[in-house]
Amino acid sequence: MNVRVAKIVQKNFHLIHADPATHAIFPSPPLQAYRKDQNLRDSLVHSLVSPKQDNASMTACKRPRCKTCRFVYNTATINGPKDNFNIKDDFTCTTKDCIYAITCRKCASVYIGETGRMIAERFREHLRDTNRGDITKPVAKHFSTNGHSQEDMQITGLKKCHGNTTSRRKDEQQLIFNLGTLTPAGMNVDFPAFRR
């Protein structure tokens, strides 16, 4: 309510209070509250600013039976065939709901994936597929052919996501496109939008 309307209501409240039909609805004068209008600064500047992290990277979780720790790649930047990506978040093997990258130590090929589970859980699946030689899976195909092995694998988190699977896959697709990790330049065989 603006100030003028509030004054009119206060001045004429006796009329509302005297009427038997409205007396029960409004036994006392309405509370006046004011809200600051949005100005140009509010429109252009976010009020929530994320603190800048200078040393964002992935570190090993050091859990006793973690199979992912020895493959952790502690880096602040991932280099793709088309572009580079600066990592702004901190990750461990136990980080959930994120986009990750698997890189090859031998040829620097990159695979970008997403998971709602812990990175370690998803990476164990990649290791299992590689050990089985499952060439229907892009990561396993790369690391079980052409003189590569699972020892050439390294993993790092790229981006934490705060949403559902659809928004995470959209972010993954954008990174695949921006970094250019589709085959033959990288290990991704398709965009997530085309998966079931």
Coordinates of N, CA and C in Angstrom, one line a residue:
M1 N 0.8 -1.2 0.0 CA 0.0 0.0 0.0 C 0.9 1.2 0.0
N2 N 0.6 2.2 -0.9 CA 1.4 3.4 -0.8 C 0.9 4.3 0.3
V3 N 1.6 5.3 0.6 CA 1.3 6.2 1.7 C -0.1 6.9 1.6
R4 N -0.4 7.3 0.4 CA -1.7 8.0 0.2 C -2.9 7.1 0.4
V5 N -2.8 5.8 -0.1 CA -3.9 4.9 0.1 C -4.0 4.5 1.6
A6 N -2.9 4.4 2.3 CA -2.9 4.1 3.7 C -3.6 5.2 4.5
K7 N -3.3 6.4 4.1 CA -4.0 7.5 4.8 C -5.5 7.5 4.6
I8 N -5.9 7.2 3.4 CA -7.3 7.2 3.0 C -8.0 6.1 3.8
V9 N -7.4 4.9 3.9 CA -8.0 3.8 4.6 C -8.1 4.1 6.1
Q10 N -7.0 4.7 6.7 CA -7.1 5.1 8.1 C -8.2 6.1 8.4
K11 N -8.3 7.1 7.5 CA -9.3 8.2 7.7 C -10.7 7.7 7.6
N12 N -11.0 6.7 6.7 CA -12.3 6.2 6.5 C -12.6 4.8 7.1
F13 N -11.7 4.4 7.9 CA -11.9 3.0 8.5 C -13.2 2.9 9.4
H14 N -13.6 4.1 9.9 CA -14.8 4.1 10.8 C -16.0 3.6 9.9
L15 N -16.0 3.9 8.6 CA -17.2 3.5 7.8 C -17.2 2.0 7.7
I16 N -16.0 1.4 7.5 CA -15.9 -0.1 7.4 C -16.3 -0.8 8.7
H17 N -15.8 -0.2 9.8 CA -16.1 -0.7 11.1 C -17.5 -0.6 11.5
A18 N -18.2 0.5 11.1 CA -19.6 0.7 11.4 C -20.6 -0.2 10.7
D19 N -20.2 -0.7 9.5 CA -21.1 -1.6 8.7 C -21.0 -3.0 9.3
P20 N -22.2 -3.6 9.7 CA -22.3 -4.9 10.3 C -21.7 -6.0 9.4
A21 N -21.8 -5.9 8.1 CA -21.2 -6.9 7.2 C -19.7 -7.0 7.2
T22 N -19.1 -5.8 7.3 CA -17.6 -5.7 7.2 C -17.0 -5.7 8.6
H23 N -17.8 -5.4 9.6 CA -17.2 -5.3 11.0 C -16.5 -6.6 11.4
A24 N -17.1 -7.8 11.0 CA -16.6 -9.1 11.4 C -15.3 -9.4 10.6
I25 N -15.2 -8.9 9.4 CA -14.1 -9.1 8.5 C -12.9 -8.3 8.9
F26 N -13.2 -7.0 9.2 CA -12.1 -6.1 9.6 C -12.4 -5.6 11.0
P27 N -12.1 -6.3 12.1 CA -12.3 -5.8 13.4 C -11.4 -4.7 13.8
S28 N -10.2 -4.7 13.2 CA -9.3 -3.6 13.5 C -8.7 -3.1 12.2
P29 N -8.1 -1.9 12.2 CA -7.5 -1.4 11.0 C -6.5 -2.3 10.4
P30 N -6.4 -2.3 9.0 CA -5.4 -3.2 8.4 C -3.9 -2.7 8.7
L31 N -3.0 -3.6 8.8 CA -1.6 -3.3 9.0 C -1.0 -2.7 7.8
Q32 N -0.3 -1.7 7.9 CA 0.4 -1.0 6.8 C 1.8 -1.5 6.7
A33 N 2.2 -2.0 5.5 CA 3.5 -2.5 5.3 C 4.1 -1.9 4.0
Y34 N 5.3 -1.7 4.0 CA 5.9 -1.1 2.8 C 7.1 -1.9 2.3
R35 N 7.2 -2.0 1.0 CA 8.2 -2.8 0.4 C 9.0 -1.9 -0.6
K36 N 10.3 -2.0 -0.5 CA 11.1 -1.1 -1.4 C 10.9 -1.6 -2.9
D37 N 10.7 -0.7 -3.8 CA 10.6 -1.1 -5.2 C 12.0 -1.5 -5.7
Q38 N 11.9 -2.3 -6.8 CA 13.2 -2.7 -7.4 C 13.7 -1.5 -8.2
N39 N 15.0 -1.2 -8.1 CA 15.6 -0.2 -8.9 C 16.6 -0.8 -9.9
L40 N 17.2 0.0 -10.6 CA 18.1 -0.5 -11.7 C 19.3 -1.3 -11.1
R41 N 19.8 -0.9 -10.0 CA 20.9 -1.7 -9.4 C 20.5 -3.1 -9.0
D42 N 19.2 -3.2 -8.4 CA 18.7 -4.5 -8.1 C 18.6 -5.4 -9.3
S43 N 18.2 -4.8 -10.4 CA 18.0 -5.6 -11.6 C 19.3 -6.0 -12.2
L44 N 20.4 -5.3 -12.1 CA 21.6 -5.6 -12.7 C 22.6 -6.4 -11.9
V45 N 22.5 -6.3 -10.6 CA 23.5 -6.9 -9.7 C 22.8 -8.0 -8.8
H46 N 23.4 -9.2 -8.8 CA 22.8 -10.3 -7.9 C 23.2 -9.9 -6.5
S47 N 22.2 -10.2 -5.6 CA 22.5 -10.0 -4.2 C 23.3 -11.1 -3.6
L48 N 23.2 -12.3 -4.2 CA 23.9 -13.5 -3.8 C 25.1 -13.7 -4.7
V49 N 26.3 -13.4 -4.1 CA 27.5 -13.5 -4.9 C 28.3 -14.7 -4.4
S50 N 28.6 -15.6 -5.2 CA 29.4 -16.8 -4.8 C 30.8 -16.4 -4.5
P51 N 31.4 -16.9 -3.4 CA 32.8 -16.5 -3.1 C 33.7 -17.2 -4.2
K52 N 34.6 -16.4 -4.7 CA 35.6 -17.0 -5.7 C 36.5 -17.9 -5.0
Q53 N 36.7 -19.1 -5.6 CA 37.6 -20.0 -5.0 C 38.9 -20.1 -5.9
D54 N 40.0 -19.8 -5.4 CA 41.2 -19.7 -6.2 C 41.8 -21.1 -6.5
N55 N 41.6 -22.0 -5.6 CA 42.2 -23.3 -5.9 C 41.2 -24.4 -6.0
A56 N 40.1 -24.2 -6.8 CA 39.1 -25.2 -7.1 C 39.7 -26.3 -7.8
S57 N 39.4 -27.5 -7.3 CA 39.9 -28.8 -8.0 C 39.3 -30.0 -7.3
M58 N 39.8 -31.1 -7.6 CA 39.3 -32.4 -7.1 C 40.4 -33.0 -6.2
T59 N 40.0 -33.4 -5.0 CA 41.0 -34.1 -4.2 C 40.4 -35.5 -3.8
A60 N 41.3 -36.4 -3.5 CA 41.0 -37.7 -3.1 C 40.2 -37.7 -1.8
C61 N 39.2 -38.6 -1.6 CA 38.5 -38.6 -0.4 C 39.2 -39.4 0.7
K62 N 40.1 -40.2 0.3 CA 41.0 -41.0 1.3 C 40.2 -42.0 2.1
R63 N 39.0 -42.4 1.6 CA 38.3 -43.5 2.3 C 39.1 -44.8 2.1
P64 N 39.2 -45.7 3.1 CA 40.0 -46.9 3.0 C 39.8 -47.7 1.7
R65 N 38.6 -47.9 1.3 CA 38.4 -48.8 0.1 C 37.9 -48.1 -1.1
C66 N 38.2 -46.8 -1.2 CA 37.8 -46.1 -2.4 C 38.7 -46.5 -3.6
K67 N 38.1 -46.9 -4.7 CA 38.8 -47.3 -5.9 C 39.1 -46.1 -6.8
T68 N 38.5 -44.9 -6.5 CA 38.6 -43.8 -7.3 C 39.8 -42.9 -7.0
C69 N 40.2 -42.9 -5.7 CA 41.2 -41.9 -5.2 C 42.5 -41.9 -6.1
R70 N 43.0 -43.1 -6.5 CA 44.2 -43.2 -7.2 C 44.1 -42.6 -8.6
F71 N 42.9 -42.4 -9.1 CA 42.7 -41.9 -10.5 C 42.4 -40.4 -10.4
V72 N 42.3 -39.8 -9.3 CA 41.9 -38.3 -9.2 C 42.9 -37.5 -9.8
Y73 N 42.4 -36.6 -10.7 CA 43.3 -35.6 -11.4 C 43.0 -34.2 -10.8
N74 N 44.0 -33.7 -10.0 CA 43.8 -32.4 -9.3 C 44.3 -31.3 -10.3
T75 N 43.3 -30.7 -10.9 CA 43.6 -29.6 -11.9 C 42.5 -28.5 -11.7
A76 N 42.9 -27.3 -12.2 CA 41.9 -26.2 -12.1 C 41.3 -26.0 -13.5
T77 N 41.9 -26.6 -14.6 CA 41.4 -26.4 -15.9 C 41.4 -27.7 -16.7
I78 N 40.4 -27.9 -17.5 CA 40.3 -29.1 -18.4 C 40.4 -28.5 -19.8
N79 N 41.4 -29.1 -20.5 CA 41.6 -28.7 -21.9 C 40.9 -29.7 -22.9
G80 N 39.9 -29.1 -23.6 CA 39.2 -29.9 -24.6 C 39.8 -29.6 -26.0
P81 N 39.3 -30.3 -27.0 CA 39.8 -30.1 -28.4 C 39.4 -28.7 -28.9
K82 N 38.3 -28.1 -28.5 CA 37.8 -26.8 -29.0 C 38.1 -25.7 -28.0
D83 N 38.0 -26.0 -26.7 CA 38.1 -24.9 -25.7 C 38.6 -25.5 -24.4
N84 N 38.8 -24.6 -23.4 CA 39.2 -25.0 -22.1 C 38.1 -24.6 -21.1
F85 N 38.1 -25.3 -20.0 CA 37.0 -25.1 -18.9 C 37.7 -24.9 -17.6
N86 N 37.5 -23.7 -17.0 CA 38.1 -23.4 -15.7 C 37.1 -23.9 -14.6
I87 N 37.6 -24.8 -13.7 CA 36.8 -25.4 -12.7 C 36.7 -24.4 -11.5
K88 N 35.5 -24.2 -11.1 CA 35.2 -23.2 -10.1 C 34.8 -23.8 -8.7
D89 N 34.5 -25.1 -8.7 CA 34.1 -25.8 -7.5 C 35.1 -26.8 -7.0
D90 N 35.0 -27.2 -5.7 CA 35.8 -28.2 -5.1 C 35.1 -29.5 -5.1
F91 N 35.8 -30.6 -5.4 CA 35.2 -31.9 -5.5 C 36.0 -32.9 -4.7
T92 N 35.4 -34.0 -4.3 CA 36.0 -35.2 -3.8 C 35.3 -36.4 -4.5
C93 N 35.8 -37.6 -4.2 CA 35.2 -38.8 -4.7 C 33.7 -38.9 -4.3
T94 N 33.4 -38.3 -3.2 CA 32.0 -38.5 -2.6 C 31.1 -37.4 -3.0
T95 N 31.5 -36.5 -3.9 CA 30.6 -35.4 -4.4 C 29.5 -36.0 -5.2
K96 N 28.3 -35.5 -5.0 CA 27.1 -35.9 -5.7 C 26.6 -34.8 -6.6
D97 N 25.7 -35.2 -7.5 CA 25.0 -34.2 -8.4 C 26.0 -33.2 -9.1
C98 N 26.7 -33.8 -10.0 CA 27.7 -33.0 -10.7 C 28.0 -33.5 -12.1
I99 N 28.8 -32.7 -12.8 CA 29.4 -33.1 -14.1 C 30.8 -33.3 -13.9
Y100 N 31.3 -34.4 -14.5 CA 32.7 -34.8 -14.3 C 33.4 -35.0 -15.7
A101 N 34.7 -35.1 -15.7 CA 35.5 -35.4 -16.9 C 36.5 -36.5 -16.6
I102 N 36.5 -37.4 -17.6 CA 37.6 -38.5 -17.5 C 38.5 -38.1 -18.7
T103 N 39.8 -38.0 -18.3 CA 40.8 -37.7 -19.3 C 41.8 -38.8 -19.5
C104 N 42.5 -38.9 -20.6 CA 43.5 -39.9 -20.9 C 44.9 -39.3 -20.7
R105 N 45.7 -40.0 -19.9 CA 47.1 -39.5 -19.7 C 47.9 -39.6 -20.9
K106 N 47.6 -40.6 -21.8 CA 48.4 -40.8 -23.0 C 48.1 -39.8 -24.1
C107 N 46.8 -39.6 -24.4 CA 46.5 -38.9 -25.6 C 45.7 -37.6 -25.3
A108 N 45.4 -37.3 -24.1 CA 44.6 -36.2 -23.6 C 43.2 -36.1 -24.1
S109 N 42.6 -37.2 -24.6 CA 41.2 -37.3 -25.0 C 40.4 -37.1 -23.7
V110 N 39.2 -36.5 -23.9 CA 38.3 -36.2 -22.8 C 36.9 -36.8 -23.0
Y111 N 36.4 -37.3 -21.9 CA 35.0 -37.7 -21.8 C 34.3 -36.9 -20.8
I112 N 33.1 -36.3 -21.1 CA 32.3 -35.6 -20.1 C 31.1 -36.3 -19.8
G113 N 30.8 -36.5 -18.5 CA 29.6 -37.3 -18.0 C 29.0 -36.5 -16.9
E114 N 27.8 -37.0 -16.5 CA 27.1 -36.4 -15.4 C 26.6 -37.6 -14.4
T115 N 26.4 -37.2 -13.2 CA 25.8 -38.2 -12.2 C 25.1 -37.5 -11.1
G116 N 24.1 -38.1 -10.6 CA 23.4 -37.6 -9.4 C 23.9 -38.3 -8.2
R117 N 24.7 -39.4 -8.4 CA 25.3 -40.2 -7.4 C 26.7 -39.7 -7.1
M118 N 27.4 -40.4 -6.2 CA 28.7 -40.0 -5.9 C 29.6 -40.2 -7.1
I119 N 30.6 -39.4 -7.3 CA 31.5 -39.5 -8.5 C 32.1 -40.9 -8.4
A120 N 32.5 -41.4 -7.2 CA 33.2 -42.7 -7.0 C 32.3 -43.8 -7.5
E121 N 31.0 -43.8 -7.3 CA 30.1 -44.8 -7.7 C 30.0 -44.9 -9.2
R122 N 29.9 -43.7 -9.9 CA 29.8 -43.7 -11.3 C 31.2 -44.1 -11.9
F123 N 32.3 -43.6 -11.4 CA 33.6 -44.0 -11.9 C 33.9 -45.5 -11.8
R124 N 33.4 -46.1 -10.7 CA 33.5 -47.6 -10.6 C 32.9 -48.3 -11.7
E125 N 31.8 -47.8 -12.2 CA 31.1 -48.4 -13.4 C 32.0 -48.3 -14.6
H126 N 32.6 -47.1 -14.8 CA 33.5 -46.9 -15.9 C 34.7 -47.9 -15.8
L127 N 35.3 -48.1 -14.6 CA 36.4 -49.0 -14.4 C 35.9 -50.5 -14.7
R128 N 34.7 -50.8 -14.2 CA 34.2 -52.2 -14.5 C 34.0 -52.4 -16.0
D129 N 33.5 -51.5 -16.7 CA 33.3 -51.6 -18.1 C 34.6 -51.8 -18.9
T130 N 35.6 -51.0 -18.4 CA 36.9 -51.1 -19.0 C 37.6 -52.4 -18.7
N131 N 37.5 -52.9 -17.5 CA 38.0 -54.2 -17.2 C 37.4 -55.4 -18.0
R132 N 36.1 -55.2 -18.3 CA 35.4 -56.2 -19.1 C 35.6 -56.1 -20.6
G133 N 36.2 -54.9 -20.9 CA 36.5 -54.7 -22.4 C 35.2 -54.4 -23.1
D134 N 34.2 -53.8 -22.5 CA 32.9 -53.5 -23.1 C 33.0 -52.3 -24.1
I135 N 33.3 -52.6 -25.3 CA 33.5 -51.6 -26.3 C 32.2 -50.9 -26.8
T136 N 31.1 -51.3 -26.2 CA 29.9 -50.5 -26.5 C 29.8 -49.3 -25.7
K137 N 30.6 -49.1 -24.6 CA 30.7 -48.0 -23.8 C 31.9 -47.1 -24.2
P138 N 31.7 -45.8 -24.4 CA 32.8 -45.0 -25.0 C 34.0 -44.9 -24.2
V139 N 33.9 -44.8 -22.9 CA 35.1 -44.8 -22.0 C 35.8 -46.1 -22.0
A140 N 35.1 -47.2 -21.9 CA 35.7 -48.5 -21.9 C 36.4 -48.8 -23.3
K141 N 35.7 -48.4 -24.3 CA 36.3 -48.6 -25.7 C 37.6 -47.9 -25.8
H142 N 37.7 -46.7 -25.3 CA 39.0 -45.9 -25.4 C 40.1 -46.5 -24.6
F143 N 39.8 -46.9 -23.4 CA 40.8 -47.4 -22.5 C 41.1 -48.9 -22.6
S144 N 40.4 -49.6 -23.5 CA 40.7 -51.0 -23.6 C 41.2 -51.3 -25.1
T145 N 41.5 -50.2 -25.8 CA 42.0 -50.4 -27.2 C 43.1 -49.5 -27.5
N146 N 43.8 -49.6 -28.6 CA 44.9 -48.8 -29.0 C 46.0 -48.5 -28.0
G147 N 46.3 -49.6 -27.3 CA 47.5 -49.5 -26.3 C 47.1 -48.7 -25.1
H148 N 45.9 -48.4 -24.8 CA 45.5 -47.7 -23.6 C 45.1 -48.8 -22.5
S149 N 45.1 -48.4 -21.3 CA 44.6 -49.2 -20.2 C 43.9 -48.4 -19.2
Q150 N 43.3 -49.0 -18.2 CA 42.7 -48.2 -17.1 C 43.7 -47.4 -16.4
E151 N 44.9 -47.7 -16.4 CA 46.0 -46.9 -15.7 C 46.1 -45.5 -16.3
D152 N 45.6 -45.4 -17.6 CA 45.7 -44.1 -18.3 C 44.6 -43.2 -17.9
M153 N 43.6 -43.6 -17.1 CA 42.4 -42.9 -16.8 C 42.7 -41.9 -15.6
Q154 N 42.1 -40.7 -15.7 CA 42.1 -39.8 -14.6 C 40.7 -39.1 -14.6
I155 N 40.2 -38.8 -13.4 CA 38.9 -38.2 -13.3 C 39.0 -36.9 -12.5
T156 N 38.2 -35.9 -12.8 CA 38.0 -34.7 -12.1 C 36.6 -34.2 -12.2
G157 N 36.1 -33.5 -11.2 CA 34.8 -32.9 -11.2 C 34.9 -31.6 -12.0
L158 N 33.9 -31.3 -12.7 CA 33.9 -30.0 -13.5 C 32.9 -29.0 -13.0
K159 N 31.7 -29.4 -12.6 CA 30.7 -28.4 -12.2 C 29.7 -29.1 -11.3
K160 N 29.4 -28.4 -10.1 CA 28.4 -28.9 -9.3 C 27.0 -28.4 -9.8
C161 N 26.0 -29.3 -9.7 CA 24.7 -28.9 -10.2 C 23.7 -28.9 -9.1
H162 N 22.8 -28.0 -9.2 CA 21.8 -28.0 -8.1 C 20.4 -28.0 -8.8
G163 N 20.0 -29.2 -9.2 CA 18.7 -29.3 -9.9 C 18.4 -30.7 -10.1
N164 N 17.7 -31.0 -11.2 CA 17.3 -32.3 -11.5 C 18.1 -32.9 -12.6
T165 N 17.8 -34.1 -13.0 CA 18.6 -34.8 -14.0 C 18.5 -34.0 -15.3
T166 N 17.4 -33.5 -15.7 CA 17.2 -32.7 -16.9 C 18.2 -31.5 -17.0
S167 N 18.2 -30.8 -15.9 CA 19.1 -29.6 -15.9 C 20.6 -30.0 -15.9
R168 N 20.9 -31.1 -15.2 CA 22.3 -31.6 -15.2 C 22.7 -32.0 -16.6
R169 N 21.8 -32.7 -17.3 CA 22.2 -33.2 -18.6 C 22.3 -32.0 -19.6
K170 N 21.5 -31.0 -19.4 CA 21.6 -29.8 -20.2 C 23.0 -29.1 -20.1
D171 N 23.4 -29.0 -18.8 CA 24.7 -28.5 -18.5 C 25.8 -29.4 -19.1
E172 N 25.7 -30.7 -19.0 CA 26.6 -31.6 -19.6 C 26.7 -31.5 -21.1
Q173 N 25.6 -31.3 -21.7 CA 25.5 -31.2 -23.2 C 26.2 -29.9 -23.6
Q174 N 26.0 -28.8 -22.8 CA 26.7 -27.5 -23.1 C 28.2 -27.7 -23.0
L175 N 28.7 -28.4 -22.0 CA 30.1 -28.6 -21.9 C 30.7 -29.5 -23.0
I176 N 30.0 -30.5 -23.3 CA 30.4 -31.4 -24.5 C 30.6 -30.5 -25.7
F177 N 29.6 -29.7 -26.0 CA 29.6 -28.8 -27.2 C 30.7 -27.8 -27.1
N178 N 30.8 -27.1 -26.0 CA 31.8 -26.0 -25.8 C 33.3 -26.6 -25.9
L179 N 33.5 -27.7 -25.3 CA 34.9 -28.3 -25.3 C 35.2 -29.1 -26.5
G180 N 34.1 -29.5 -27.2 CA 34.3 -30.3 -28.4 C 34.7 -31.7 -28.2
T181 N 34.1 -32.4 -27.2 CA 34.5 -33.7 -26.8 C 33.8 -34.9 -27.5
L182 N 33.0 -34.6 -28.6 CA 32.4 -35.6 -29.4 C 33.4 -36.3 -30.2
T183 N 33.2 -37.6 -30.5 CA 34.2 -38.4 -31.3 C 34.2 -37.7 -32.7
P184 N 35.3 -37.8 -33.3 CA 36.6 -38.4 -33.0 C 37.5 -37.6 -32.2
A185 N 37.2 -36.3 -31.9 CA 38.1 -35.5 -31.2 C 38.2 -35.8 -29.7
G186 N 37.0 -36.3 -29.1 CA 36.9 -36.7 -27.7 C 36.3 -38.1 -27.6
M187 N 35.9 -38.5 -26.4 CA 35.3 -39.8 -26.2 C 33.8 -39.8 -26.2
N188 N 33.1 -38.7 -26.1 CA 31.6 -38.7 -26.1 C 31.1 -39.0 -27.4
V189 N 30.1 -39.9 -27.5 CA 29.5 -40.4 -28.8 C 28.2 -39.7 -29.1
D190 N 27.6 -39.0 -28.1 CA 26.3 -38.3 -28.4 C 26.1 -37.2 -27.4
F191 N 25.1 -36.5 -27.6 CA 24.6 -35.5 -26.6 C 23.6 -36.1 -25.7
P192 N 23.6 -35.7 -24.5 CA 22.6 -36.3 -23.5 C 21.2 -36.2 -23.9
A193 N 20.8 -35.2 -24.7 CA 19.4 -35.0 -25.1 C 18.9 -36.1 -26.0
F194 N 19.9 -36.9 -26.6 CA 19.5 -38.0 -27.4 C 19.4 -39.3 -26.7
R195 N 19.7 -39.3 -25.4 CA 19.7 -40.5 -24.6 C 18.3 -40.7 -24.0
R196 N 18.0 -42.0 -23.7 CA 16.7 -42.2 -23.0 C 16.8 -42.0 -21.6

